[in-house]
Coordinates of C-alpha atoms in Angstrom, one line a residue:
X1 CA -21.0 -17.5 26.0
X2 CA -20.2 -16.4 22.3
X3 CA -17.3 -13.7 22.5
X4 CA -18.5 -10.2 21.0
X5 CA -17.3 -10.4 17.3
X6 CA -16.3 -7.4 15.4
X7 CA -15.0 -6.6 12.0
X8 CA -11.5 -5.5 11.3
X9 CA -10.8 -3.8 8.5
X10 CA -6.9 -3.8 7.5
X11 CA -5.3 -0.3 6.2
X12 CA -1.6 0.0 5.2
X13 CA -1.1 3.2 6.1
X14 CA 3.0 3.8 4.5
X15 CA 2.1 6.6 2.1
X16 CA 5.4 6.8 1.3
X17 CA 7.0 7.7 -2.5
X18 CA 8.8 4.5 -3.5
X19 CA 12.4 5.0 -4.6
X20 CA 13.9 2.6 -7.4
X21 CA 16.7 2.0 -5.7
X22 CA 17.4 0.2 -2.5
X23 CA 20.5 -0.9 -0.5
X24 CA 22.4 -3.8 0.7
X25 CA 24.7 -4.4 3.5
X26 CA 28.3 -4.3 1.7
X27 CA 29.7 -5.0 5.4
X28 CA 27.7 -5.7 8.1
X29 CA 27.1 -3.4 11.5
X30 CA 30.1 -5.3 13.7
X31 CA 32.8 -2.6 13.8
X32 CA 33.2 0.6 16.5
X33 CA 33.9 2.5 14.3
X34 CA 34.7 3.2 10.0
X35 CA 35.7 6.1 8.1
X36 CA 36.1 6.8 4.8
X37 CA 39.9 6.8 3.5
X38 CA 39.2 6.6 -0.1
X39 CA 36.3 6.4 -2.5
X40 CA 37.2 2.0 -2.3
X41 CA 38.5 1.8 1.1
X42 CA 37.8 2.5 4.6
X43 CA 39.3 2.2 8.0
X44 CA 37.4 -0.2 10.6
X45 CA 38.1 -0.6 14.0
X46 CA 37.9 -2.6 16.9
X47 CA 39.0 -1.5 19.9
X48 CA 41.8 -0.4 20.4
X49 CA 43.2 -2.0 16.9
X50 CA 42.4 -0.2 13.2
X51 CA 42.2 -2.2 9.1
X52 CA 41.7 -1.3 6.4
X53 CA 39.2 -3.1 4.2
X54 CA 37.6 -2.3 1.2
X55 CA 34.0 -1.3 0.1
X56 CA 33.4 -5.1 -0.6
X57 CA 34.3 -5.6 3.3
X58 CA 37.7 -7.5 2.0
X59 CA 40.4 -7.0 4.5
X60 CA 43.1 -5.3 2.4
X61 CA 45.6 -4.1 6.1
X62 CA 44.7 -6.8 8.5
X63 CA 43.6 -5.3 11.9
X64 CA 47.0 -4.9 13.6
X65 CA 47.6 -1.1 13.5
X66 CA 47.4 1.4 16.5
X67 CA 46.2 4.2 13.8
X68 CA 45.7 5.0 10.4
X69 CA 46.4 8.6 8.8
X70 CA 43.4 10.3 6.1
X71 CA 44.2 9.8 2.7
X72 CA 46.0 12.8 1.3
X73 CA 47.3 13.5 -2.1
X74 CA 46.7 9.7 -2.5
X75 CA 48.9 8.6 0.1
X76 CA 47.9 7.4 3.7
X77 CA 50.1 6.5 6.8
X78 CA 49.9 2.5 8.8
X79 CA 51.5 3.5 12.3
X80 CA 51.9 1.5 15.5
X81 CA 52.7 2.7 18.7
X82 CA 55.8 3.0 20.4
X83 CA 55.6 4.7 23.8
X84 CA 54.5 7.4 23.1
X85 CA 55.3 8.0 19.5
X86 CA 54.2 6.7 16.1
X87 CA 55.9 4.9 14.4
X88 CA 55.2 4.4 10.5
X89 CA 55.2 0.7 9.1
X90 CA 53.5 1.5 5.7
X91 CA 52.5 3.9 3.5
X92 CA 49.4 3.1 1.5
X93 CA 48.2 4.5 -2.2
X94 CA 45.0 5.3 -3.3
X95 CA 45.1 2.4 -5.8
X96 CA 45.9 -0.1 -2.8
X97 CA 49.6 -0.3 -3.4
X98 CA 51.4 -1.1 -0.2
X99 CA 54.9 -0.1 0.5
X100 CA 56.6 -1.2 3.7
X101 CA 58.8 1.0 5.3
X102 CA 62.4 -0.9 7.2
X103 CA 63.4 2.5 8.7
X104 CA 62.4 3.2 12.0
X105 CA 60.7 6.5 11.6
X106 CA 58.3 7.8 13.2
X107 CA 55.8 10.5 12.1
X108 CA 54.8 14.0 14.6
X109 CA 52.6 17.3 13.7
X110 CA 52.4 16.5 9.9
X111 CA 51.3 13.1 9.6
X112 CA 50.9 13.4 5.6
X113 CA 52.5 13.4 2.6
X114 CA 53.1 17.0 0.9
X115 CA 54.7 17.2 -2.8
X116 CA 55.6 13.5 -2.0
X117 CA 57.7 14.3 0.8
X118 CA 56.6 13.5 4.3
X119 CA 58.6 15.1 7.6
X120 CA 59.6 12.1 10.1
X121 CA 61.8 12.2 13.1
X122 CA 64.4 9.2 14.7
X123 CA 64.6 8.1 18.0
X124 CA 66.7 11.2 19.3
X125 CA 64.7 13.6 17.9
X126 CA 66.0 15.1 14.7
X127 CA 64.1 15.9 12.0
X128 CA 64.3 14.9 8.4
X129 CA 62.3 13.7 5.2
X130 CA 61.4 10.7 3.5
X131 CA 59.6 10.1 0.3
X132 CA 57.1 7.7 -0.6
X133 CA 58.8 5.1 -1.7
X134 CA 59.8 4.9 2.4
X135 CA 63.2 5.8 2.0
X136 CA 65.3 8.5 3.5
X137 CA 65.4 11.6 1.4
X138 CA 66.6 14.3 3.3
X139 CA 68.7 13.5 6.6
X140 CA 67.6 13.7 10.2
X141 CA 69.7 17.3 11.2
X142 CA 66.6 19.5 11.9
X143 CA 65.0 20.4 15.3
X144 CA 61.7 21.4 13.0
X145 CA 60.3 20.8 10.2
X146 CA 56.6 21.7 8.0
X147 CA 55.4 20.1 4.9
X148 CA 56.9 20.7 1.5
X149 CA 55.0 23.5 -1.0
X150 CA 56.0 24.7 -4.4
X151 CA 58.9 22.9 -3.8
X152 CA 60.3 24.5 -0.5
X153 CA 59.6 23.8 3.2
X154 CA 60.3 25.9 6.9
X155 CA 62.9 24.0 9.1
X156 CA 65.2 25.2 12.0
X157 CA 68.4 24.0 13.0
X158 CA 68.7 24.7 16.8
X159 CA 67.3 23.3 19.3
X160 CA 63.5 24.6 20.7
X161 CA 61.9 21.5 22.5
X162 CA 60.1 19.4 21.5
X163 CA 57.5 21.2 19.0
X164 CA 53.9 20.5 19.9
X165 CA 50.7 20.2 18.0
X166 CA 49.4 22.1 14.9
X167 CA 45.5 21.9 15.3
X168 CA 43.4 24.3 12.6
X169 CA 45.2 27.7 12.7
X170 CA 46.8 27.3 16.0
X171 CA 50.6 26.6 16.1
X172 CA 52.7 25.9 18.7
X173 CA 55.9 27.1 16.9
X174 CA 54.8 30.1 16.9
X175 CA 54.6 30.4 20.5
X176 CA 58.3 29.0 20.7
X177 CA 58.9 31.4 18.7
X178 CA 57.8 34.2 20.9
X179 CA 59.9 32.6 23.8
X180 CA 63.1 32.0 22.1
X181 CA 64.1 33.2 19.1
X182 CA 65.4 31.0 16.4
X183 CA 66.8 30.7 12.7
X184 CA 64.5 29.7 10.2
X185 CA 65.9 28.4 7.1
X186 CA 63.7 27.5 3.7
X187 CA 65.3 24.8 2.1
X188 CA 64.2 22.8 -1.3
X189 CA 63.7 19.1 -2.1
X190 CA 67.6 18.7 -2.4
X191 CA 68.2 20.2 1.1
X192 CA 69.7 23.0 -0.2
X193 CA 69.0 26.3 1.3
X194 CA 66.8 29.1 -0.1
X195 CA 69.0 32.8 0.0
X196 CA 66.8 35.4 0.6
X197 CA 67.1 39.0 0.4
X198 CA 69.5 40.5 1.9
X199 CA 67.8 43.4 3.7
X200 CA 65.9 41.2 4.5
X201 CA 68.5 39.1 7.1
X202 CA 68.0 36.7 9.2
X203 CA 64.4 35.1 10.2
X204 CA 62.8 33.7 13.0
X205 CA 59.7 32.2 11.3
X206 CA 58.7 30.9 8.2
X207 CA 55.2 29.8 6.7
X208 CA 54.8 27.3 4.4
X209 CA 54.5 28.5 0.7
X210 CA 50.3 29.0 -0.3
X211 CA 50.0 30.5 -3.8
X212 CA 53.6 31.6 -4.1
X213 CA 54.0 33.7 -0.8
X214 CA 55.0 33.3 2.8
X215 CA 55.0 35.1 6.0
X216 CA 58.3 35.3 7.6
X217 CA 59.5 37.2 10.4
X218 CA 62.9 38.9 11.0
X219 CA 65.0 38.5 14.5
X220 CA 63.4 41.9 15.5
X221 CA 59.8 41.6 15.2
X222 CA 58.6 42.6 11.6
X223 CA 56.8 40.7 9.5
X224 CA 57.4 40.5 5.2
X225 CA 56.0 38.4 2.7
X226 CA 58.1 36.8 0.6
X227 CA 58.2 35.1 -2.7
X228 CA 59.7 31.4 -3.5
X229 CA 62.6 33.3 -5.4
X230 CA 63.1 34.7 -1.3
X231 CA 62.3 37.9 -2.5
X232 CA 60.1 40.6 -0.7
X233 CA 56.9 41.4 -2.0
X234 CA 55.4 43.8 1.0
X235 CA 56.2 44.5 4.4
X236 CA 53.4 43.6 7.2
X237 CA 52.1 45.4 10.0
X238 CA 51.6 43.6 13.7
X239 CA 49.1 41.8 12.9
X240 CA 47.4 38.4 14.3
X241 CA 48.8 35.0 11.6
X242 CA 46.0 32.4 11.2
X243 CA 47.6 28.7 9.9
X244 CA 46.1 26.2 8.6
X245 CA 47.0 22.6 8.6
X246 CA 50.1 22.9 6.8
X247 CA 51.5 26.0 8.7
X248 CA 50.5 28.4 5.4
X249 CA 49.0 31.4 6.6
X250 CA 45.6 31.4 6.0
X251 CA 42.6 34.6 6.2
X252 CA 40.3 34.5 8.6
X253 CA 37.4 34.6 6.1
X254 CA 38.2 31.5 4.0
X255 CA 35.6 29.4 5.5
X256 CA 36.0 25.0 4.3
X257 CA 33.8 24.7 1.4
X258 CA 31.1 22.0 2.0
X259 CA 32.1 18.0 0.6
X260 CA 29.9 17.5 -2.3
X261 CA 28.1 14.2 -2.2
X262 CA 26.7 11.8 -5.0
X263 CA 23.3 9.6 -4.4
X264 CA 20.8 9.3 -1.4
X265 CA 20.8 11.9 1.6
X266 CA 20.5 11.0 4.8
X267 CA 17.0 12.1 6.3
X268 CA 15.4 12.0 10.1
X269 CA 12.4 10.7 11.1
X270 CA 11.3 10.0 14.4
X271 CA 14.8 9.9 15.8
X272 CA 16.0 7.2 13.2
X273 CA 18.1 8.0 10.1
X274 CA 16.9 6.3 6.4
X275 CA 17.9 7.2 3.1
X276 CA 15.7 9.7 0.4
X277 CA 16.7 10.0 -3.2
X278 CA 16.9 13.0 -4.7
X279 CA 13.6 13.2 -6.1
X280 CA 12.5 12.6 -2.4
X281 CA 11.5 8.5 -2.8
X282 CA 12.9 6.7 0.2
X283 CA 15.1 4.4 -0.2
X284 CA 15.7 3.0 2.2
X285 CA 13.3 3.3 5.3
X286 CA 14.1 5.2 8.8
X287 CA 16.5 2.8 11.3
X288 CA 19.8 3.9 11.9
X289 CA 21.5 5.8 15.0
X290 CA 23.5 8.3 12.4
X291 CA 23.8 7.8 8.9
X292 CA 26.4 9.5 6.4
X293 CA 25.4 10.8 2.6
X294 CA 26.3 8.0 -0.2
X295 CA 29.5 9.0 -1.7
X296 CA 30.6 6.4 -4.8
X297 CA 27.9 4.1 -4.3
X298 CA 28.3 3.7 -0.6
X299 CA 27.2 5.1 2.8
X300 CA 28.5 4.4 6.8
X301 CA 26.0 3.9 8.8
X302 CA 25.5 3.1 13.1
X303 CA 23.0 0.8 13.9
X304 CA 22.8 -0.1 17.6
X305 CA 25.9 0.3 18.8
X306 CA 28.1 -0.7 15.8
X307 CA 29.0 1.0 12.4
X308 CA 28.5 -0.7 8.8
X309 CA 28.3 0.1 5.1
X310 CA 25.5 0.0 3.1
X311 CA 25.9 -0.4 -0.5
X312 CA 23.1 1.0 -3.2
X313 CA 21.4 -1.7 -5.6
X314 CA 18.9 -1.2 -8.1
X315 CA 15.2 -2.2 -7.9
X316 CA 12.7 -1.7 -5.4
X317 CA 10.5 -3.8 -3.4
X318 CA 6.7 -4.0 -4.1
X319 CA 4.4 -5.5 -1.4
X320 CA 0.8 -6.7 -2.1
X321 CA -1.6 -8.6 -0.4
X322 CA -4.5 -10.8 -0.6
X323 CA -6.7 -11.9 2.1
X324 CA -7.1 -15.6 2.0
X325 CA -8.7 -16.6 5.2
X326 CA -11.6 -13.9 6.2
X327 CA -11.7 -13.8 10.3
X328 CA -14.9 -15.2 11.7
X329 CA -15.7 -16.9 14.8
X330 CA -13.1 -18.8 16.1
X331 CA -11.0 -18.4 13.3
X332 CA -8.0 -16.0 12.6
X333 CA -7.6 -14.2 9.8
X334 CA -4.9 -14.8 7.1
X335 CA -3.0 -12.7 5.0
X336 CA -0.8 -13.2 2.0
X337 CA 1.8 -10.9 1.6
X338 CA 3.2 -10.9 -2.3
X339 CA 6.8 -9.4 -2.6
X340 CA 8.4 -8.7 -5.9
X341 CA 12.0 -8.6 -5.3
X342 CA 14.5 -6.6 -7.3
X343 CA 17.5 -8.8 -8.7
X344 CA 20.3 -8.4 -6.1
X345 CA 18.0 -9.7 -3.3
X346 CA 16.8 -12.9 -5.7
X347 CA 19.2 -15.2 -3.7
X348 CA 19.0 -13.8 0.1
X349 CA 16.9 -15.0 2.8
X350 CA 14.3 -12.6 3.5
X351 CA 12.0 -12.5 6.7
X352 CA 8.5 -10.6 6.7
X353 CA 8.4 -9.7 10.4
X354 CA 5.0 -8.5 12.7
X355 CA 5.3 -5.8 15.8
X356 CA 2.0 -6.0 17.3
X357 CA 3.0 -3.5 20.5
X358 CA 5.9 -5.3 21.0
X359 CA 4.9 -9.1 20.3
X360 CA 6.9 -10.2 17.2
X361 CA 6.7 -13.0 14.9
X362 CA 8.0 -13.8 11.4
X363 CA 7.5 -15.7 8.0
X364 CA 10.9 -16.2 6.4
X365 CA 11.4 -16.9 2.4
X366 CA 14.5 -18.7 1.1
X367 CA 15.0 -17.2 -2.5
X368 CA 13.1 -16.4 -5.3
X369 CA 12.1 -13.1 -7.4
X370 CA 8.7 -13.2 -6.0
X371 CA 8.2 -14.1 -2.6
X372 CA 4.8 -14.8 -0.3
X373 CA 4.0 -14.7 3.2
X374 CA 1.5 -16.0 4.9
X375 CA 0.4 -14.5 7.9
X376 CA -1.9 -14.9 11.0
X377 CA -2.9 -11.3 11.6
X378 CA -3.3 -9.7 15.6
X379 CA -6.7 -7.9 16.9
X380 CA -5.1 -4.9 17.2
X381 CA -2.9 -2.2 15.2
X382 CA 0.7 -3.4 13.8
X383 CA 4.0 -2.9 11.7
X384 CA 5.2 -5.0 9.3
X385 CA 9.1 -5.2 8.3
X386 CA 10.4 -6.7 5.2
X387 CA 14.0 -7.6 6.7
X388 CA 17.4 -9.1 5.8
X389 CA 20.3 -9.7 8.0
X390 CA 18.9 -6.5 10.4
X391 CA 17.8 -4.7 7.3
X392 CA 14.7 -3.0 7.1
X393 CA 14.1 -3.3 3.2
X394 CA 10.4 -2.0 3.7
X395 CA 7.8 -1.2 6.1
X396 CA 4.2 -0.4 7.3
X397 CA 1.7 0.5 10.1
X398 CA -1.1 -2.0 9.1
X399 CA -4.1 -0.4 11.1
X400 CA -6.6 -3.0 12.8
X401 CA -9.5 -0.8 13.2
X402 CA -13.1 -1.5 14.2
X403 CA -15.0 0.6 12.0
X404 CA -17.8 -0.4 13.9
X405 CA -19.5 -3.0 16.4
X406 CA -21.1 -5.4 14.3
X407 CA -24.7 -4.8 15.4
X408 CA -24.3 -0.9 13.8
X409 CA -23.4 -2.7 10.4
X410 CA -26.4 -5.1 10.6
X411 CA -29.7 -4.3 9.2
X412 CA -32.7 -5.3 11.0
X413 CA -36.0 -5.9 9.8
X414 CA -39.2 -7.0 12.0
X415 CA -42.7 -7.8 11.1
X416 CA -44.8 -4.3 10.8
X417 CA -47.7 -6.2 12.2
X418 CA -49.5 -9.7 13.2
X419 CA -52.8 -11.7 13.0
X420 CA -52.8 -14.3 15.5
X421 CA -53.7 -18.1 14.8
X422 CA -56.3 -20.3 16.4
X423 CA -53.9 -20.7 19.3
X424 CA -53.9 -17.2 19.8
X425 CA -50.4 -17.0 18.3
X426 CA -49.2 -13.9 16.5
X427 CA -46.2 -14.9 14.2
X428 CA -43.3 -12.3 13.2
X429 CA -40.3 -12.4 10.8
X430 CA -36.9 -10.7 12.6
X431 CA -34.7 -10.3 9.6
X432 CA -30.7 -9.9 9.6
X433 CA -29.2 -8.2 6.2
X434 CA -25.2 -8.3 6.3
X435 CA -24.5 -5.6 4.1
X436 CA -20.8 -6.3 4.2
X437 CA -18.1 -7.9 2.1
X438 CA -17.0 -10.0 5.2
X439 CA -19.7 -13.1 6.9
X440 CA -20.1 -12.4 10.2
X441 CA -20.8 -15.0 13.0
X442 CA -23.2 -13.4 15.5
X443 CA -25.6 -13.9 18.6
X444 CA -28.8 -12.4 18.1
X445 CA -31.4 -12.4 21.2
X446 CA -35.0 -11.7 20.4
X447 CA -37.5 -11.0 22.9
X448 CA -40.6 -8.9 24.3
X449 CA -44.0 -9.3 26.3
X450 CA -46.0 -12.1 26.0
X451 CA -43.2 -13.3 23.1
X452 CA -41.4 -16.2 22.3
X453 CA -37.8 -15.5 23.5
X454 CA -35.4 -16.8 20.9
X455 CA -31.5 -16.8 21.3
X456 CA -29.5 -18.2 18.1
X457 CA -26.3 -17.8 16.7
X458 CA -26.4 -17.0 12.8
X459 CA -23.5 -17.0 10.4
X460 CA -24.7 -14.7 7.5
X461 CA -22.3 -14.6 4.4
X462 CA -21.5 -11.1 2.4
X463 CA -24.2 -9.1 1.5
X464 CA -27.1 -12.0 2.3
X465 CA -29.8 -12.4 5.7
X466 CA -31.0 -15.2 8.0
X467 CA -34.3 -15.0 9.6
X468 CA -35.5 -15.7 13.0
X469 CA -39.1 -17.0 13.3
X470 CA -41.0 -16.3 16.9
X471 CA -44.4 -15.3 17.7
X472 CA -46.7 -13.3 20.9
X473 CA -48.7 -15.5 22.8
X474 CA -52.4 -15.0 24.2
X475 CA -53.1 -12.7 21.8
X476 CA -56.8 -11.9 22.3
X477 CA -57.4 -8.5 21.8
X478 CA -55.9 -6.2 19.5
X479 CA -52.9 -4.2 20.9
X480 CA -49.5 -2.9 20.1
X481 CA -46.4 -4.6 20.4
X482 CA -42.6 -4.2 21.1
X483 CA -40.1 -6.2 20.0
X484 CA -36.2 -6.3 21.6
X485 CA -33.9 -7.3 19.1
X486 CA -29.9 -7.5 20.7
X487 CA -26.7 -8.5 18.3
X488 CA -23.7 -9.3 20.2
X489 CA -25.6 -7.2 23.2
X490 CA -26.2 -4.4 22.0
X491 CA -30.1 -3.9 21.8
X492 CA -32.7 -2.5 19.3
X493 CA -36.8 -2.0 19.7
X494 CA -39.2 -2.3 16.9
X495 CA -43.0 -1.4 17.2
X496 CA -45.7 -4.4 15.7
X497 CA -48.8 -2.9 15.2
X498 CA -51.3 -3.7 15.0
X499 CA -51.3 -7.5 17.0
X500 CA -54.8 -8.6 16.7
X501 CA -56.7 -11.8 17.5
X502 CA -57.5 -15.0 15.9
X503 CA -61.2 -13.6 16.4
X504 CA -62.6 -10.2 15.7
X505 CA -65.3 -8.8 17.2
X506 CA -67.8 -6.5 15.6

């Protein structure tokens, strides 16, 4: 039994701009988590334990830290724990300078450096500064303390408790504050206390210094705002205090202006996260569970369930291909796949993969600037991935469609009509035209009454015909015939008339 034979007809179906940039993994997807701490480093982690490595993947803090502090005005914090406190063991620069810090310090509600001053606390609780060189600048004799501006920061002397958290414009001094009143002092780099008015007296709170003013408020309720000479500039009414960060009192309208980015955007696309440049080429193609903007070259990306960082390179990948073996009976078709690679993949392994609803195999290519793939091709509709190291570098939904059965595509010819022989046989011509570009293997059955039945299999090349030769037997009077003509099953009738005799009578 021949198996019905169609033709496929292969469609890459990615009409997608091209971008002339791609990426590479700088480090691959095996951490639970990164974030950015500086435009060259980041902070990995795994598990419980955070690094620091940078954009290369190069460890620069080995992964024995507990946590590790935002980069601010170039400086970040390497703490471990200790009970329930952090403790710092080094202060980091921008420019990867390390210094470790001997002291045992620990670090509270302002985990940053301010003015190059950072508040810490001992063991028992006081309060003092250090700077960040990791030495002691300003003695532990304070219950609370805020971050240094315009050269002045809020502390108290007594006793309140232990102060809480300061999370975006909600602070927990202020509500000891309201419980229990207590001297506020400003005092500068030095230590040295700030005088302020005199009518103004004594003050219970004190907000760090934002454009040359703070809210204070006196030991019965009202509220000024001061200058950094400790001089009033206006009295306020009751009013609600918004803080930021830093304890300065902020409006309510200043909204956090939006991080500016550099380089591909992120994009969605059938749930999966790729890249777009900014004349909307894609970069690189839709497979990531979250993806972040490129800032400085790079981007952090989660794919499956760990985080990595891509790195942009320059090129692009172009994909051709050439048909080498044409399917026909029995015989699978072949496809080469020609990739021109751009310059920083020359060197990497590179696999060209096949989905066909789920079945995959792969070609893989060693090196070179060119690379080819050949490629037994399914029956049915599939993807195709350009890949290296879990990248998908390009991609597309190759379409196996059957245009049509093959016997629609054949043309069929029969003999109009038919003089018989002396034997009373009528001969006819059934003629198959492949007006295709592919040869075609098929079974062709011809038959009808008083006819010859023939069944033969004919491969007919690319635009060309075969011809099957039969004939109607016992033909002795004139009559009109039908002929059944069936390709691959599928069944066409052609009229022969007029069959007449050998002899004629008149």
């Amino acid at each position: 039994m021949i198996k019905r034979l169609f033709l496929f007809t292969i469609l890459i179906t990615a009409a997608v701009s091209v971008s002339a940039e791609t990426a590479v993994w700088s480090v691959l997807p095996e951490y639970n988590g990164i974030t950015r701490l500086s435009d060259d480093l980041f902070i990995v982690e795994k598990g419980a334990r955070s690094a620091i490595i940078d954009a290369s993947g190069k460890e620069v803090i080995p992964m024995t830290l507990d946590s590790i502090t935002p980069m601010v005005d170039g400086k970040s914090l390497l703490l471990t724990r200790d009970g329930s406190d952090f403790r710092l063991r080094s202060i980091i620069f921008e420019n990867q300078r390390i210094v470790n810090v001997d002291g045992e310090y620990f670090v509270g509600d302002y985990p940053f450096f301010s003015e190059g001053m950072l508040p810490v606390y001992n063991k028992k609780g006081y309060y003092g500064y250090i700077d960040d060189e990791g030495r002691l600048a300003i003695d532990f004799k304070y219950r609370n303390i805020h971050p240094f501006s315009e050269g002045l920061a809020s502390v108290s002397k007594i006793s309140t408790g232990v102060f809480g958290s300061v999370k975006n414009k909600v602070s927990d001094l202020a509500n000891n504050i309201a419980k229990r009143k207590t001297r506020v002092y400003f005092i500068d780099m030095h230590g040295k206390e700030l005088k302020l008015q005199k009518d103004i007296g004594n003050i219970t709170m004190g907000s760090t210094f934002l454009n040359g003013e703070s809210v204070v408020e006196d030991t019965k309720g009202n509220f000024f705002v001061i200058n950094t000479q400790g001089r009033m500039i206006k009295r306020l009414g009751s009013e609600d205090l918004t803080f930021d960060d830093r304890y300065s009192v902020v409006s309510d309208d200043e909204t956090p202006q939006p991080v500016k980015t550099s380089g591909p955007q992120p994009f969605l696309d059938n749930r999966k996260y790729g890249y777009r440049s900014a004349k909307g080429g894609v970069v690189v193609v839709p497979q990531f569970n979250y993806a972040y903007p490129f800032e400085n070259g790079h981007a952090i990306v989660k794919s499956g369930a760990f985080w990595g960082i891509l790195a942009l390179s320059d090129g692009k990948f172009d994909v051709t291909k050439r048909i080498v073996v044409k399917r026909r009976k029995n015989v699978d078709e072949v496809v080469e796949y020609n990739v021109t690679v751009p310059a920083g993949y020359a060197d990497t392994p590179l696999s060209m993969v096949i989905d066909a609803d789920g079945q995959k195999s792969e070609e893989t290519s060693e090196s070179g600037a060119t690379r080819q793939f050949k490629i037994k091709t399914p029956e049915s509709d599939y993807k195709l991935y350009l890949m290296s190291s879990n990248l998908i570098l390009w991609s597309a939904n190759e379409d196996v469609q059957t245009k049509m059965e093959t016997a629609d595509m054949m043309r069929i010819s029969v003999s109009k009509s038919s003089k018989a022989d002396k034997n009373d046989r009528a001969p006819i011509t059934v003629r198959i035209s492949n007006p295709t570009d592919e040869e075609v293997t098929i079974e062709v059955k011809v038959t009808g009454e008083k006819l010859t039945p023939v069944t033969k299999t004919l491969t007919i090349p690319e635009k060309s015909s075969r011809s099957i030769h039969t004939a109607f037997n016992n033909v002795t009077e004139a009559s009109s015939k039908t002929v059944a003509v069936s390709i691959e099953g599928k069944t066409s009738y052609f009229k022969v008339n007029p069959v007449t005799p050998f002899f004629v009578d008149f």
